[in-house]
mmCIF file of C-alpha atoms in Angstrom:
data_model
loop_
_atom_site.group_PDB
_atom_site.id
_atom_site.type_symbol
_atom_site.label_atom_id
_atom_site.label_comp_id
_atom_site.label_asym_id
_atom_site.label_seq_id
_atom_site.Cartn_x
_atom_site.Cartn_y
_atom_site.Cartn_z
ATOM 1 C CA MET A 1221 9.991 25.238 -12.219
ATOM 2 C CA LEU A 1222 7.033 27.147 -13.614
ATOM 3 C CA ALA A 1223 3.642 25.857 -12.467
ATOM 4 C CA LEU A 1224 0.744 26.590 -14.784
ATOM 5 C CA PRO A 1225 -2.673 26.717 -13.135
ATOM 6 C CA GLY A 1226 -5.551 24.781 -14.612
ATOM 7 C CA PHE A 1227 -8.349 22.455 -13.612
ATOM 8 C CA SER A 1228 -6.899 19.265 -12.223
ATOM 9 C CA ARG A 1229 -8.416 16.252 -10.541
ATOM 10 C CA GLN A 1230 -6.618 14.623 -7.672
ATOM 11 C CA PRO A 1231 -5.753 10.924 -7.972
ATOM 12 C CA GLN A 1232 -8.450 8.587 -6.678
ATOM 13 C CA ARG A 1233 -8.130 5.735 -4.203
ATOM 14 C CA GLY A 1234 -7.043 2.416 -5.683
ATOM 15 C CA TYR A 1235 -4.456 1.107 -8.152
ATOM 16 C CA ARG A 1236 -2.117 3.668 -9.716
ATOM 17 C CA GLY A 1237 0.732 3.191 -12.178
ATOM 18 C CA PHE A 1238 3.514 5.372 -13.587
ATOM 19 C CA VAL A 1239 5.705 5.178 -16.683
ATOM 20 C CA ASP A 1240 8.506 7.756 -16.836
ATOM 21 C CA TRP A 1241 11.383 8.762 -19.079
ATOM 22 C CA ALA A 1242 14.393 10.104 -17.168
ATOM 23 C CA SER A 1243 17.484 12.008 -18.170
ATOM 24 C CA SER A 1244 20.330 12.454 -15.682
ATOM 25 C CA VAL A 1245 23.694 14.184 -15.787
ATOM 26 C CA ARG A 1246 26.785 13.971 -13.588
ATOM 27 C CA GLN A 1247 30.460 14.861 -13.729
ATOM 28 C CA GLN A 1248 33.398 12.638 -12.875
ATOM 29 C CA LYS A 1249 37.147 13.044 -12.875
ATOM 30 C CA ALA A 1250 38.781 11.971 -16.113
ATOM 31 C CA LEU A 1251 41.042 8.946 -15.770
ATOM 32 C CA GLY A 1252 44.637 9.909 -16.443
ATOM 33 C CA THR A 1253 44.099 13.645 -16.022
ATOM 34 C CA PRO A 1254 42.766 14.376 -12.517
ATOM 35 C CA GLU A 1255 42.355 18.094 -13.247
ATOM 36 C CA LYS A 1256 39.836 17.395 -16.046
ATOM 37 C CA THR A 1257 36.265 16.158 -15.700
ATOM 38 C CA ASN A 1258 33.927 14.232 -17.986
ATOM 39 C CA THR A 1259 30.217 14.996 -18.152
ATOM 40 C CA LEU A 1260 28.126 11.833 -18.355
ATOM 41 C CA PHE A 1261 24.568 11.892 -19.714
ATOM 42 C CA PHE A 1262 22.200 9.088 -18.717
ATOM 43 C CA THR A 1263 18.788 8.331 -20.194
ATOM 44 C CA GLY A 1264 16.246 5.601 -19.558
ATOM 45 C CA PHE A 1265 12.829 4.533 -18.358
ATOM 46 C CA SER A 1266 11.162 3.603 -15.103
ATOM 47 C CA THR A 1267 7.839 2.198 -14.050
ATOM 48 C CA SER A 1268 6.142 2.089 -10.675
ATOM 49 C CA HIS A 1269 2.888 0.423 -9.651
ATOM 50 C CA GLY A 1270 1.093 0.587 -6.338
ATOM 51 C CA TYR A 1271 -1.818 1.843 -4.303
ATOM 52 C CA GLN A 1272 -3.221 5.369 -3.925
ATOM 53 C CA PHE A 1273 -4.481 5.529 -0.302
ATOM 54 C CA ASN A 1274 -6.324 8.852 -0.638
ATOM 55 C CA GLU A 1275 -6.076 11.985 -2.778
ATOM 56 C CA MET A 1276 -2.610 12.715 -1.405
ATOM 57 C CA TRP A 1277 -0.623 9.549 -0.534
ATOM 58 C CA TYR A 1278 0.709 6.840 -2.873
ATOM 59 C CA LEU A 1279 2.982 3.884 -2.132
ATOM 60 C CA GLY A 1280 4.300 1.490 -4.769
ATOM 61 C CA ALA A 1281 7.270 -0.428 -6.101
ATOM 62 C CA GLY A 1282 9.093 -0.221 -9.391
ATOM 63 C CA ILE A 1283 12.173 -0.599 -11.544
ATOM 64 C CA GLU A 1284 14.407 1.885 -13.350
ATOM 65 C CA LEU A 1285 16.952 1.348 -16.118
ATOM 66 C CA GLU A 1286 19.267 4.141 -17.254
ATOM 67 C CA SER A 1287 22.270 3.877 -19.556
ATOM 68 C CA VAL A 1288 25.017 6.375 -20.191
ATOM 69 C CA CYS A 1289 24.790 8.025 -23.622
ATOM 70 C CA ASN A 1290 28.436 9.071 -23.964
ATOM 71 C CA SER A 1291 30.448 6.813 -26.221
ATOM 72 C CA GLY A 1292 33.372 4.982 -24.688
ATOM 73 C CA VAL A 1293 31.951 4.994 -21.162
ATOM 74 C CA ASP A 1294 30.276 1.916 -19.705
ATOM 75 C CA ASP A 1295 28.032 2.898 -16.798
ATOM 76 C CA ASP A 1296 24.440 1.764 -16.273
ATOM 77 C CA LEU A 1297 21.846 1.940 -13.536
ATOM 78 C CA PHE A 1298 19.282 -0.798 -12.883
ATOM 79 C CA ALA A 1299 17.368 -0.096 -9.683
ATOM 80 C CA ILE A 1300 14.566 -1.868 -7.854
ATOM 81 C CA PHE A 1301 12.818 0.590 -5.539
ATOM 82 C CA LEU A 1302 9.934 1.483 -3.232
ATOM 83 C CA ASP A 1303 8.155 4.654 -4.340
ATOM 84 C CA GLY A 1304 6.446 7.077 -1.972
ATOM 85 C CA ARG A 1305 4.609 10.074 -3.381
ATOM 86 C CA ALA A 1306 2.529 12.981 -2.111
ATOM 87 C CA ASP A 1307 0.204 14.841 -4.505
ATOM 88 C CA PHE A 1308 -0.752 18.314 -3.288
ATOM 89 C CA LYS A 1309 -3.504 20.657 -4.409
ATOM 90 C CA PHE A 1310 -3.385 24.395 -3.784
ATOM 91 C CA GLY A 1311 -6.414 25.744 -5.632
ATOM 92 C CA ALA A 1312 -5.792 24.819 -9.262
ATOM 93 C CA VAL A 1313 -2.030 24.202 -8.728
ATOM 94 C CA THR A 1314 -1.029 20.515 -8.341
ATOM 95 C CA PRO A 1315 2.618 19.971 -7.333
ATOM 96 C CA PHE A 1316 3.983 16.629 -6.129
ATOM 97 C CA ALA A 1317 6.921 15.230 -4.150
ATOM 98 C CA ASP A 1318 8.256 11.754 -4.866
ATOM 99 C CA VAL A 1319 10.957 9.650 -3.146
ATOM 100 C CA ARG A 1320 12.358 6.394 -4.496
ATOM 101 C CA VAL A 1321 14.468 4.244 -2.182
ATOM 102 C CA GLY A 1322 15.951 0.987 -3.340
ATOM 103 C CA TYR A 1323 18.777 -1.173 -4.536
ATOM 104 C CA ASN A 1324 21.034 -0.613 -7.546
ATOM 105 C CA THR A 1325 21.451 -4.190 -8.776
ATOM 106 C CA LEU A 1326 24.365 -3.510 -11.173
ATOM 107 C CA GLU A 1327 26.527 -1.981 -8.447
ATOM 108 C CA THR A 1328 24.885 -4.045 -5.660
ATOM 109 C CA ASP A 1329 24.309 -1.045 -3.467
ATOM 110 C CA PHE A 1330 21.957 1.740 -2.298
ATOM 111 C CA TYR A 1331 19.778 3.920 -4.578
ATOM 112 C CA LEU A 1332 17.829 7.098 -3.641
ATOM 113 C CA SER A 1333 15.984 9.486 -5.958
ATOM 114 C CA PRO A 1334 13.869 12.379 -4.595
ATOM 115 C CA THR A 1335 11.875 14.461 -7.120
ATOM 116 C CA ILE A 1336 9.601 17.493 -6.997
ATOM 117 C CA GLY A 1337 7.367 18.476 -9.858
ATOM 118 C CA TYR A 1338 4.005 19.329 -11.296
ATOM 119 C CA ARG A 1339 1.093 17.109 -12.375
ATOM 120 C CA PHE A 1340 -1.039 18.136 -15.358
ATOM 121 C CA ASN A 1341 -4.483 16.523 -15.552
ATOM 122 C CA TRP A 1342 -5.083 14.804 -18.890
ATOM 123 C CA GLY A 1343 -8.507 13.218 -18.942
ATOM 124 C CA ARG A 1344 -10.420 11.409 -16.281
ATOM 125 C CA ARG A 1345 -7.687 9.229 -14.699
ATOM 126 C CA ILE A 1346 -4.514 10.153 -16.581
ATOM 127 C CA GLY A 1347 -1.928 12.752 -15.609
ATOM 128 C CA ILE A 1348 1.294 14.075 -17.132
ATOM 129 C CA ASN A 1349 4.086 14.515 -14.595
ATOM 130 C CA VAL A 1350 7.121 16.766 -15.041
ATOM 131 C CA GLY A 1351 9.750 16.864 -12.316
ATOM 132 C CA VAL A 1352 13.343 17.603 -11.362
ATOM 133 C CA GLY A 1353 15.418 16.038 -8.638
ATOM 134 C CA ALA A 1354 18.495 14.056 -7.828
ATOM 135 C CA THR A 1355 19.577 10.462 -8.167
ATOM 136 C CA LEU A 1356 22.051 9.216 -5.582
ATOM 137 C CA ARG A 1357 23.678 5.829 -5.768
ATOM 138 C CA ARG A 1358 26.360 4.276 -3.646
ATOM 139 C CA ILE A 1359 28.881 2.266 -5.612
ATOM 140 C CA LYS A 1360 31.952 0.193 -4.897
ATOM 141 C CA THR A 1361 34.958 1.297 -6.887
ATOM 142 C CA ASP A 1362 38.705 0.808 -6.971
ATOM 143 C CA ASP A 1363 40.738 3.805 -5.907
ATOM 144 C CA PHE A 1364 43.709 4.759 -8.045
ATOM 145 C CA SER A 1365 46.463 7.258 -7.473
ATOM 146 C CA LEU A 1366 49.265 8.518 -9.689
ATOM 147 C CA VAL A 1367 52.640 7.611 -8.248
ATOM 148 C CA GLU A 1368 55.981 8.814 -9.550
ATOM 149 C CA SER A 1369 58.277 5.972 -10.534
ATOM 150 C CA THR A 1370 61.847 5.872 -11.803
ATOM 151 C CA GLY A 1371 62.850 8.048 -14.696
ATOM 152 C CA ASN A 1372 60.359 10.817 -13.887
ATOM 153 C CA LYS A 1373 57.449 8.663 -15.113
ATOM 154 C CA TRP A 1374 54.033 8.379 -13.517
ATOM 155 C CA VAL A 1375 52.141 5.107 -13.050
ATOM 156 C CA TYR A 1376 48.747 4.240 -11.612
ATOM 157 C CA HIS A 1377 48.758 2.529 -8.246
ATOM 158 C CA THR A 1378 45.663 0.686 -6.984
ATOM 159 C CA ASP A 1379 44.784 1.839 -3.458
ATOM 160 C CA GLY A 1380 42.054 -0.769 -3.073
ATOM 161 C CA PRO A 1381 38.255 -0.773 -3.126
ATOM 162 C CA ARG A 1382 36.109 1.908 -1.497
ATOM 163 C CA HIS A 1383 32.461 2.928 -1.414
ATOM 164 C CA LYS A 1384 31.397 6.326 -2.700
ATOM 165 C CA VAL A 1385 28.134 8.125 -3.363
ATOM 166 C CA GLU A 1386 27.533 9.512 -6.844
ATOM 167 C CA GLY A 1387 24.983 12.253 -7.310
ATOM 168 C CA MET A 1388 23.200 13.118 -10.540
ATOM 169 C CA PHE A 1389 20.792 15.902 -11.487
ATOM 170 C CA THR A 1390 17.656 14.205 -12.882
ATOM 171 C CA PHE A 1391 14.778 15.381 -15.084
ATOM 172 C CA ARG A 1392 11.665 13.165 -15.406
ATOM 173 C CA ILE A 1393 8.578 13.311 -17.583
ATOM 174 C CA GLY A 1394 5.913 10.636 -17.536
ATOM 175 C CA VAL A 1395 2.339 9.480 -17.406
ATOM 176 C CA ASP A 1396 0.314 8.213 -14.473
ATOM 177 C CA PHE A 1397 -2.817 6.135 -14.881
#
């Protein structure tokens, strides 16, 4: 990611809020044709509110809602999370690192989303944040396998439920105030 230098103020102690738009992408095996994959595109919003302890450390809580954009696929993410963030300042360069840890309520399981990025100062207390990272969620799913049956035909056989971790590449842009 390209960091552009410029005058930037560090966040001040006290309340701090974020509103972000996120876009995520992941691949999954296509049902019925294990050798093919589908690319799923997610988009949505998140918000986090909390306390800035000093110029560097922030801790808050928030929610995130992302829905898949591909037609015919039903997959959503609704997470409740704790948000930890570190804002750095190296001269005029202001990168940040952010980690969200929480609970994916739609799949009733774990959610983790680390991000690194750059904060652009926009006025006295407002910043524009651009970042890239990953979104990991653990989900419970039914396992299927193709089994050959009589007459040289293939049928799906349910192997039972299992937990798996899905990873997505995530891009975020937002405003902090």
